[in-house]
PDB file of N, CA and C and ligand atoms in Angstrom:
ATOM      1  N   MET A   1     -17.679  -2.839  10.558  1.00  0.00           N
ATOM      2  CA  MET A   1     -17.700  -2.795   9.095  1.00  0.00           C
ATOM      3  C   MET A   1     -16.275  -2.969   8.552  1.00  0.00           C
ATOM      4  N   VAL A   2     -16.111  -3.901   7.662  1.00  0.00           N
ATOM      5  CA  VAL A   2     -14.789  -4.183   7.112  1.00  0.00           C
ATOM      6  C   VAL A   2     -14.583  -3.429   5.813  1.00  0.00           C
ATOM      7  N   LYS A   3     -13.537  -2.640   5.797  1.00  0.00           N
ATOM      8  CA  LYS A   3     -13.191  -1.903   4.593  1.00  0.00           C
ATOM      9  C   LYS A   3     -12.405  -2.819   3.665  1.00  0.00           C
ATOM     10  N   GLU A   4     -12.765  -2.788   2.423  1.00  0.00           N
ATOM     11  CA  GLU A   4     -12.034  -3.618   1.478  1.00  0.00           C
ATOM     12  C   GLU A   4     -10.706  -2.958   1.140  1.00  0.00           C
ATOM     13  N   LEU A   5      -9.643  -3.747   1.208  1.00  0.00           N
ATOM     14  CA  LEU A   5      -8.317  -3.192   0.970  1.00  0.00           C
ATOM     15  C   LEU A   5      -7.730  -3.684  -0.343  1.00  0.00           C
ATOM     16  N   ASN A   6      -7.158  -2.764  -1.060  1.00  0.00           N
ATOM     17  CA  ASN A   6      -6.497  -3.113  -2.314  1.00  0.00           C
ATOM     18  C   ASN A   6      -5.048  -2.671  -2.266  1.00  0.00           C
ATOM     19  N   CYS A   7      -4.206  -3.446  -2.917  1.00  0.00           N
ATOM     20  CA  CYS A   7      -2.796  -3.103  -2.981  1.00  0.00           C
ATOM     21  C   CYS A   7      -2.624  -1.750  -3.667  1.00  0.00           C
ATOM     22  N   ASN A   8      -1.805  -0.904  -3.080  1.00  0.00           N
ATOM     23  CA  ASN A   8      -1.581   0.435  -3.630  1.00  0.00           C
ATOM     24  C   ASN A   8      -0.867   0.384  -4.979  1.00  0.00           C
ATOM     25  N   SER A   9      -0.108  -0.662  -5.225  1.00  0.00           N
ATOM     26  CA  SER A   9       0.672  -0.757  -6.454  1.00  0.00           C
ATOM     27  C   SER A   9      -0.050  -1.488  -7.587  1.00  0.00           C
ATOM     28  N   CYS A  10      -0.603  -2.662  -7.314  1.00  0.00           N
ATOM     29  CA  CYS A  10      -1.212  -3.453  -8.392  1.00  0.00           C
ATOM     30  C   CYS A  10      -2.720  -3.551  -8.269  1.00  0.00           C
ATOM     31  N   ASN A  11      -3.274  -2.998  -7.205  1.00  0.00           N
ATOM     32  CA  ASN A  11      -4.718  -2.936  -6.997  1.00  0.00           C
ATOM     33  C   ASN A  11      -5.384  -4.279  -6.727  1.00  0.00           C
ATOM     34  N   THR A  12      -4.596  -5.270  -6.391  1.00  0.00           N
ATOM     35  CA  THR A  12      -5.157  -6.569  -6.025  1.00  0.00           C
ATOM     36  C   THR A  12      -5.814  -6.470  -4.656  1.00  0.00           C
ATOM     37  N   LYS A  13      -6.922  -7.127  -4.493  1.00  0.00           N
ATOM     38  CA  LYS A  13      -7.563  -7.181  -3.180  1.00  0.00           C
ATOM     39  C   LYS A  13      -6.675  -7.959  -2.233  1.00  0.00           C
ATOM     40  N   ILE A  14      -6.414  -7.414  -1.068  1.00  0.00           N
ATOM     41  CA  ILE A  14      -5.533  -8.116  -0.131  1.00  0.00           C
ATOM     42  C   ILE A  14      -6.280  -8.578   1.103  1.00  0.00           C
ATOM     43  N   THR A  15      -7.587  -8.509   1.056  1.00  0.00           N
ATOM     44  CA  THR A  15      -8.389  -8.846   2.224  1.00  0.00           C
ATOM     45  C   THR A  15      -7.967 -10.153   2.890  1.00  0.00           C
ATOM     46  N   ASN A  16      -7.732 -11.168   2.106  1.00  0.00           N
ATOM     47  CA  ASN A  16      -7.358 -12.455   2.686  1.00  0.00           C
ATOM     48  C   ASN A  16      -5.971 -12.919   2.261  1.00  0.00           C
ATOM     49  N   LEU A  17      -5.166 -11.986   1.813  1.00  0.00           N
ATOM     50  CA  LEU A  17      -3.834 -12.366   1.363  1.00  0.00           C
ATOM     51  C   LEU A  17      -2.834 -12.337   2.511  1.00  0.00           C
ATOM     52  N   VAL A  18      -2.089 -13.414   2.640  1.00  0.00           N
ATOM     53  CA  VAL A  18      -1.065 -13.489   3.678  1.00  0.00           C
ATOM     54  C   VAL A  18       0.186 -12.754   3.212  1.00  0.00           C
ATOM     55  N   GLY A  19       0.813 -12.037   4.105  1.00  0.00           N
ATOM     56  CA  GLY A  19       2.068 -11.366   3.767  1.00  0.00           C
ATOM     57  C   GLY A  19       1.907  -9.943   3.296  1.00  0.00           C
ATOM     58  N   SER A  20       0.667  -9.478   3.204  1.00  0.00           N
ATOM     59  CA  SER A  20       0.454  -8.098   2.786  1.00  0.00           C
ATOM     60  C   SER A  20       0.752  -7.169   3.960  1.00  0.00           C
ATOM     61  N   VAL A  21       1.061  -5.928   3.644  1.00  0.00           N
ATOM     62  CA  VAL A  21       1.407  -4.985   4.706  1.00  0.00           C
ATOM     63  C   VAL A  21       0.577  -3.715   4.592  1.00  0.00           C
ATOM     64  N   ARG A  22       0.350  -3.102   5.732  1.00  0.00           N
ATOM     65  CA  ARG A  22      -0.354  -1.818   5.774  1.00  0.00           C
ATOM     66  C   ARG A  22       0.498  -0.911   6.655  1.00  0.00           C
ATOM     67  N   PHE A  23       0.740   0.281   6.171  1.00  0.00           N
ATOM     68  CA  PHE A  23       1.516   1.216   6.981  1.00  0.00           C
ATOM     69  C   PHE A  23       1.144   2.635   6.620  1.00  0.00           C
ATOM     70  N   LYS A  24       1.404   3.532   7.517  1.00  0.00           N
ATOM     71  CA  LYS A  24       1.105   4.939   7.272  1.00  0.00           C
ATOM     72  C   LYS A  24       2.145   5.529   6.345  1.00  0.00           C
ATOM     73  N   CYS A  25       1.745   6.473   5.551  1.00  0.00           N
ATOM     74  CA  CYS A  25       2.660   7.159   4.661  1.00  0.00           C
ATOM     75  C   CYS A  25       3.819   7.734   5.472  1.00  0.00           C
ATOM     76  N   PRO A  26       5.065   7.416   5.079  1.00  0.00           N
ATOM     77  CA  PRO A  26       6.228   7.887   5.846  1.00  0.00           C
ATOM     78  C   PRO A  26       6.399   9.398   5.801  1.00  0.00           C
ATOM     79  N   LYS A  27       5.780  10.054   4.866  1.00  0.00           N
ATOM     80  CA  LYS A  27       5.946  11.502   4.757  1.00  0.00           C
ATOM     81  C   LYS A  27       4.889  12.280   5.548  1.00  0.00           C
ATOM     82  N   CYS A  28       3.617  12.013   5.236  1.00  0.00           N
ATOM     83  CA  CYS A  28       2.573  12.794   5.901  1.00  0.00           C
ATOM     84  C   CYS A  28       1.955  12.058   7.088  1.00  0.00           C
ATOM     85  N   GLY A  29       2.122  10.728   7.140  1.00  0.00           N
ATOM     86  CA  GLY A  29       1.586   9.968   8.257  1.00  0.00           C
ATOM     87  C   GLY A  29       0.072   9.938   8.319  1.00  0.00           C
ATOM     88  N   GLU A  30      -0.589  10.385   7.287  1.00  0.00           N
ATOM     89  CA  GLU A  30      -2.046  10.461   7.276  1.00  0.00           C
ATOM     90  C   GLU A  30      -2.675   9.318   6.493  1.00  0.00           C
ATOM     91  N   SER A  31      -2.107   9.034   5.339  1.00  0.00           N
ATOM     92  CA  SER A  31      -2.687   8.037   4.462  1.00  0.00           C
ATOM     93  C   SER A  31      -2.159   6.643   4.786  1.00  0.00           C
ATOM     94  N   GLU A  32      -3.021   5.655   4.651  1.00  0.00           N
ATOM     95  CA  GLU A  32      -2.572   4.296   4.887  1.00  0.00           C
ATOM     96  C   GLU A  32      -2.230   3.639   3.556  1.00  0.00           C
ATOM     97  N   ILE A  33      -0.996   3.169   3.455  1.00  0.00           N
ATOM     98  CA  ILE A  33      -0.537   2.503   2.248  1.00  0.00           C
ATOM     99  C   ILE A  33      -0.716   1.001   2.428  1.00  0.00           C
ATOM    100  N   VAL A  34      -1.240   0.357   1.416  1.00  0.00           N
ATOM    101  CA  VAL A  34      -1.460  -1.081   1.463  1.00  0.00           C
ATOM    102  C   VAL A  34      -0.673  -1.732   0.341  1.00  0.00           C
ATOM    103  N   ARG A  35       0.059  -2.773   0.680  1.00  0.00           N
ATOM    104  CA  ARG A  35       0.827  -3.464  -0.354  1.00  0.00           C
ATOM    105  C   ARG A  35       0.695  -4.963  -0.184  1.00  0.00           C
ATOM    106  N   CYS A  36       0.553  -5.658  -1.296  1.00  0.00           N
ATOM    107  CA  CYS A  36       0.448  -7.107  -1.227  1.00  0.00           C
ATOM    108  C   CYS A  36       1.860  -7.695  -1.116  1.00  0.00           C
ATOM    109  N   ALA A  37       1.930  -8.963  -0.787  1.00  0.00           N
ATOM    110  CA  ALA A  37       3.227  -9.619  -0.606  1.00  0.00           C
ATOM    111  C   ALA A  37       4.049  -9.581  -1.886  1.00  0.00           C
ATOM    112  N   HIS A  38       3.373  -9.708  -3.009  1.00  0.00           N
ATOM    113  CA  HIS A  38       4.076  -9.709  -4.287  1.00  0.00           C
ATOM    114  C   HIS A  38       4.765  -8.369  -4.533  1.00  0.00           C
ATOM    115  N   CYS A  39       4.040  -7.292  -4.379  1.00  0.00           N
ATOM    116  CA  CYS A  39       4.617  -5.968  -4.627  1.00  0.00           C
ATOM    117  C   CYS A  39       5.694  -5.626  -3.610  1.00  0.00           C
ATOM    118  N   LYS A  40       5.540  -6.131  -2.415  1.00  0.00           N
ATOM    119  CA  LYS A  40       6.559  -5.940  -1.400  1.00  0.00           C
ATOM    120  C   LYS A  40       7.840  -6.639  -1.837  1.00  0.00           C
ATOM    121  N   LYS A  41       7.684  -7.838  -2.368  1.00  0.00           N
ATOM    122  CA  LYS A  41       8.816  -8.643  -2.780  1.00  0.00           C
ATOM    123  C   LYS A  41       9.565  -8.019  -3.959  1.00  0.00           C
ATOM    124  N   ILE A  42       8.827  -7.529  -4.937  1.00  0.00           N
ATOM    125  CA  ILE A  42       9.474  -6.956  -6.120  1.00  0.00           C
ATOM    126  C   ILE A  42       9.760  -5.469  -5.940  1.00  0.00           C
ATOM    127  N   VAL A  43       9.471  -4.957  -4.740  1.00  0.00           N
ATOM    128  CA  VAL A  43       9.693  -3.546  -4.410  1.00  0.00           C
ATOM    129  C   VAL A  43       8.998  -2.624  -5.425  1.00  0.00           C
ATOM    130  N   ALA A  44       7.752  -2.924  -5.663  1.00  0.00           N
ATOM    131  CA  ALA A  44       6.948  -2.088  -6.567  1.00  0.00           C
ATOM    132  C   ALA A  44       6.702  -0.722  -5.937  1.00  0.00           C
ATOM    133  N   ARG A  45       6.571   0.264  -6.765  1.00  0.00           N
ATOM    134  CA  ARG A  45       6.360   1.613  -6.260  1.00  0.00           C
ATOM    135  C   ARG A  45       4.946   1.794  -5.732  1.00  0.00           C
ATOM    136  N   TYR A  46       4.821   2.674  -4.764  1.00  0.00           N
ATOM    137  CA  TYR A  46       3.513   3.051  -4.260  1.00  0.00           C
ATOM    138  C   TYR A  46       3.502   4.558  -4.169  1.00  0.00           C
ATOM    139  N   ASN A  47       2.342   5.126  -4.123  1.00  0.00           N
ATOM    140  CA  ASN A  47       2.312   6.568  -3.928  1.00  0.00           C
ATOM    141  C   ASN A  47       1.176   6.959  -3.008  1.00  0.00           C
ATOM    142  N   CYS A  48       1.427   7.975  -2.220  1.00  0.00           N
ATOM    143  CA  CYS A  48       0.451   8.459  -1.258  1.00  0.00           C
ATOM    144  C   CYS A  48      -0.536   9.375  -1.968  1.00  0.00           C
ATOM    145  N   PRO A  49      -1.825   9.079  -1.875  1.00  0.00           N
ATOM    146  CA  PRO A  49      -2.833   9.917  -2.531  1.00  0.00           C
ATOM    147  C   PRO A  49      -2.985  11.293  -1.885  1.00  0.00           C
ATOM    148  N   LEU A  50      -2.487  11.447  -0.680  1.00  0.00           N
ATOM    149  CA  LEU A  50      -2.646  12.720   0.012  1.00  0.00           C
ATOM    150  C   LEU A  50      -1.502  13.694  -0.254  1.00  0.00           C
ATOM    151  N   CYS A  51      -0.260  13.206  -0.185  1.00  0.00           N
ATOM    152  CA  CYS A  51       0.873  14.125  -0.333  1.00  0.00           C
ATOM    153  C   CYS A  51       1.736  13.809  -1.551  1.00  0.00           C
ATOM    154  N   ASN A  52       1.315  12.779  -2.322  1.00  0.00           N
ATOM    155  CA  ASN A  52       2.049  12.399  -3.535  1.00  0.00           C
ATOM    156  C   ASN A  52       3.439  11.844  -3.293  1.00  0.00           C
ATOM    157  N   PHE A  53       3.686  11.423  -2.074  1.00  0.00           N
ATOM    158  CA  PHE A  53       4.966  10.782  -1.798  1.00  0.00           C
ATOM    159  C   PHE A  53       5.035   9.483  -2.581  1.00  0.00           C
ATOM    160  N   THR A  54       6.186   9.233  -3.215  1.00  0.00           N
ATOM    161  CA  THR A  54       6.351   7.988  -3.948  1.00  0.00           C
ATOM    162  C   THR A  54       7.473   7.180  -3.320  1.00  0.00           C
ATOM    163  N   GLY A  55       7.238   5.909  -3.106  1.00  0.00           N
ATOM    164  CA  GLY A  55       8.250   5.096  -2.474  1.00  0.00           C
ATOM    165  C   GLY A  55       8.230   3.694  -3.013  1.00  0.00           C
ATOM    166  N   PRO A  56       9.089   2.826  -2.551  1.00  0.00           N
ATOM    167  CA  PRO A  56      10.166   3.165  -1.625  1.00  0.00           C
ATOM    168  C   PRO A  56      11.425   3.631  -2.367  1.00  0.00           C
ATOM    169  N   ASN A  57      11.734   4.871  -2.284  1.00  0.00           N
ATOM    170  CA  ASN A  57      12.959   5.409  -2.862  1.00  0.00           C
ATOM    171  C   ASN A  57      13.224   6.803  -2.289  1.00  0.00           C
TER     172      ASN A  57
HETATM  173 ZN1  LIG B   1       0.381  -5.564  -5.254  1.00  0.00          ZN
HETATM  174 ZN1  LIG B   2       1.506  11.027   2.411  1.00  0.00          ZN
END
């Protein structure tokens, strides 16, 4: 079963987007953060829904 993924910052579907990234929250390591290539490029903020970590900063 494929989970639909949305960018954590702009909420764009990244299912078939090239250059998007997925990584675990650097603070709690529990939540998976998803970012599209665009938000990665402009360094858009993301936040962890589990521990409220906000990055990248
Ligand atoms: Zn995005
Ligand atoms: Zn977290």
